[in-house]
Amino acid sequence: RSSDLLILHVSTLQMYILLNFNQHKTVNVESLLMSTGVSSPILSHALRPLTGPKGILTLTKSKSKNKTKGKLHKDVLRLNDGSLTDLVKQKQELWLLPNQTYLNVEDDEGSMLEKKRNVICCLIIQIM
């Protein structure tokens, strides 16, 4: 029904995560890591607003004792039906975009992005 409309403002990665719930009731974080090819810190950064206090997903932590600190590999995501119902009733837009920051990950992807941006700027200046 059109009265059950909820407008979400999310990143492309977050939208991909949410689209997985069209086919599944639960989504394993490890499968997201494999299907997207992004690093664990980047996926964690995208999941934080989705699973936070105003979030529309719940994150069930793995009980595995072999789990490496900070890794999400065995965690499972589910829709937060209670939160979704409340948000639809309130008929408000929901902003779940993660903070735009360069993340400090193992291979320093943030530094690589900054270098690529600088190269592109230099090429544009050369063309001018």
C-alpha positions as a Markdown table, in Angstrom:
| # | Residue | x | y | z |
|---|---|---|---|---|
| 1 | Arg | 0.0 | 0.0 | 0.0 |
| 2 | Ser | 1.2 | 3.5 | -0.7 |
| 3 | Ser | 0.4 | 4.5 | 2.9 |
| 4 | Asp | 3.0 | 2.1 | 4.1 |
| 5 | Leu | 5.8 | 4.0 | 2.3 |
| 6 | Leu | 9.2 | 4.5 | 4.0 |
| 7 | Ile | 11.8 | 6.7 | 2.4 |
| 8 | Leu | 15.4 | 5.7 | 3.2 |
| 9 | His | 18.5 | 7.7 | 2.4 |
| 10 | Val | 21.3 | 5.2 | 2.2 |
| 11 | Ser | 24.6 | 4.7 | 0.3 |
| 12 | Thr | 24.9 | 2.3 | -2.6 |
| 13 | Leu | 26.6 | -0.3 | -0.5 |
| 14 | Gln | 23.8 | 0.0 | 2.1 |
| 15 | Met | 21.2 | -0.4 | -0.6 |
| 16 | Tyr | 22.9 | -3.5 | -1.9 |
| 17 | Ile | 22.8 | -4.9 | 1.7 |
| 18 | Leu | 19.1 | -4.1 | 2.0 |
| 19 | Leu | 18.2 | -5.6 | -1.4 |
| 20 | Asn | 19.4 | -9.0 | -0.1 |
| 21 | Phe | 16.3 | -9.0 | 2.2 |
| 22 | Asn | 14.1 | -9.2 | -0.9 |
| 23 | Gln | 15.1 | -12.9 | -1.1 |
| 24 | His | 16.2 | -13.8 | 2.4 |
| 25 | Lys | 15.0 | -13.3 | 6.0 |
| 26 | Thr | 18.5 | -13.4 | 7.3 |
| 27 | Val | 21.8 | -12.4 | 5.6 |
| 28 | Asn | 25.2 | -13.7 | 6.7 |
| 29 | Val | 27.8 | -10.9 | 6.9 |
| 30 | Glu | 30.4 | -13.3 | 5.4 |
| 31 | Ser | 28.3 | -13.7 | 2.3 |
| 32 | Leu | 28.1 | -9.9 | 2.0 |
| 33 | Leu | 31.9 | -9.6 | 2.3 |
| 34 | Met | 32.3 | -12.2 | -0.5 |
| 35 | Ser | 29.7 | -10.8 | -2.8 |
| 36 | Thr | 30.7 | -7.2 | -2.5 |
| 37 | Gly | 34.5 | -7.6 | -2.3 |
| 38 | Val | 34.8 | -4.8 | 0.2 |
| 39 | Ser | 37.0 | -5.1 | 3.3 |
| 40 | Ser | 35.5 | -5.9 | 6.7 |
| 41 | Pro | 36.1 | -2.3 | 8.0 |
| 42 | Ile | 34.3 | -0.7 | 5.1 |
| 43 | Leu | 31.3 | -3.1 | 5.4 |
| 44 | Ser | 31.3 | -2.5 | 9.2 |
| 45 | His | 31.2 | 1.3 | 8.5 |
| 46 | Ala | 28.2 | 0.8 | 6.2 |
| 47 | Leu | 26.4 | -1.4 | 8.7 |
| 48 | Arg | 26.8 | 0.8 | 11.7 |
| 49 | Pro | 23.9 | 3.2 | 10.8 |
| 50 | Leu | 21.7 | 0.3 | 9.6 |
| 51 | Thr | 22.1 | -1.5 | 12.9 |
| 52 | Gly | 22.3 | 1.4 | 15.2 |
| 53 | Pro | 19.5 | 2.8 | 17.5 |
| 54 | Lys | 17.5 | 4.2 | 14.6 |
| 55 | Gly | 18.5 | 1.3 | 12.3 |
| 56 | Ile | 16.2 | -1.0 | 10.4 |
| 57 | Leu | 18.4 | -4.1 | 10.8 |
| 58 | Thr | 19.6 | -6.1 | 13.8 |
| 59 | Leu | 23.0 | -7.7 | 14.0 |
| 60 | Thr | 23.3 | -11.0 | 15.9 |
| 61 | Lys | 26.9 | -11.5 | 17.0 |
| 62 | Ser | 28.6 | -14.9 | 16.5 |
| 63 | Lys | 29.2 | -16.9 | 19.6 |
| 64 | Ser | 32.3 | -18.4 | 18.0 |
| 65 | Lys | 35.4 | -18.5 | 20.3 |
| 66 | Asn | 37.7 | -18.5 | 17.2 |
| 67 | Lys | 36.4 | -15.1 | 16.1 |
| 68 | Thr | 39.1 | -12.5 | 15.5 |
| 69 | Lys | 38.5 | -9.3 | 17.4 |
| 70 | Gly | 36.6 | -6.8 | 15.2 |
| 71 | Lys | 35.7 | -9.3 | 12.5 |
| 72 | Leu | 32.1 | -9.7 | 11.5 |
| 73 | His | 32.4 | -12.9 | 9.4 |
| 74 | Lys | 30.0 | -15.1 | 11.3 |
| 75 | Asp | 27.5 | -12.4 | 12.3 |
| 76 | Val | 23.9 | -12.5 | 10.9 |
| 77 | Leu | 21.7 | -9.6 | 9.9 |
| 78 | Arg | 17.9 | -9.5 | 10.2 |
| 79 | Leu | 15.2 | -6.9 | 9.5 |
| 80 | Asn | 14.1 | -5.1 | 12.7 |
| 81 | Asp | 10.3 | -5.5 | 12.2 |
| 82 | Gly | 9.5 | -3.4 | 15.3 |
| 83 | Ser | 11.5 | -0.5 | 14.1 |
| 84 | Leu | 10.2 | -0.7 | 10.6 |
| 85 | Thr | 6.6 | -0.7 | 11.8 |
| 86 | Asp | 7.2 | 2.3 | 14.0 |
| 87 | Leu | 8.9 | 4.2 | 11.2 |
| 88 | Val | 6.1 | 3.5 | 8.7 |
| 89 | Lys | 3.5 | 4.8 | 11.2 |
| 90 | Gln | 5.5 | 8.0 | 11.7 |
| 91 | Lys | 5.7 | 8.5 | 7.9 |
| 92 | Gln | 9.1 | 10.1 | 8.1 |
| 93 | Glu | 12.2 | 9.9 | 5.9 |
| 94 | Leu | 15.1 | 8.0 | 7.5 |
| 95 | Trp | 18.7 | 9.1 | 6.9 |
| 96 | Leu | 21.1 | 6.2 | 7.4 |
| 97 | Leu | 24.0 | 7.4 | 5.4 |
| 98 | Pro | 27.4 | 6.6 | 7.1 |
| 99 | Asn | 29.8 | 9.4 | 7.8 |
| 100 | Gln | 31.9 | 10.2 | 4.8 |
| 101 | Thr | 35.4 | 9.5 | 5.9 |
| 102 | Tyr | 38.4 | 7.7 | 4.5 |
| 103 | Leu | 38.8 | 4.5 | 6.6 |
| 104 | Asn | 42.1 | 3.4 | 7.9 |
| 105 | Val | 42.2 | -0.3 | 6.7 |
| 106 | Glu | 44.9 | -2.9 | 6.3 |
| 107 | Asp | 46.0 | -1.8 | 2.9 |
| 108 | Asp | 45.4 | 1.9 | 3.5 |
| 109 | Glu | 42.6 | 2.2 | 1.0 |
| 110 | Gly | 41.9 | 5.8 | 2.2 |
| 111 | Ser | 45.4 | 6.9 | 1.2 |
| 112 | Met | 45.0 | 5.1 | -2.1 |
| 113 | Leu | 41.8 | 7.0 | -2.8 |
| 114 | Glu | 43.5 | 10.3 | -1.9 |
| 115 | Lys | 46.4 | 9.6 | -4.2 |
| 116 | Lys | 44.0 | 8.7 | -7.1 |
| 117 | Arg | 42.1 | 11.9 | -6.5 |
| 118 | Asn | 45.3 | 13.9 | -6.6 |
| 119 | Val | 46.3 | 12.2 | -9.9 |
| 120 | Ile | 43.0 | 12.9 | -11.5 |
| 121 | Cys | 43.2 | 16.6 | -10.4 |
| 122 | Cys | 46.7 | 16.8 | -11.9 |
| 123 | Leu | 45.5 | 15.3 | -15.2 |
| 124 | Ile | 42.6 | 17.8 | -15.3 |
| 125 | Ile | 45.0 | 20.6 | -14.8 |
| 126 | Gln | 47.2 | 19.3 | -17.6 |
| 127 | Ile | 44.3 | 19.1 | -20.0 |
| 128 | Met | 43.3 | 22.7 | -19.2 |
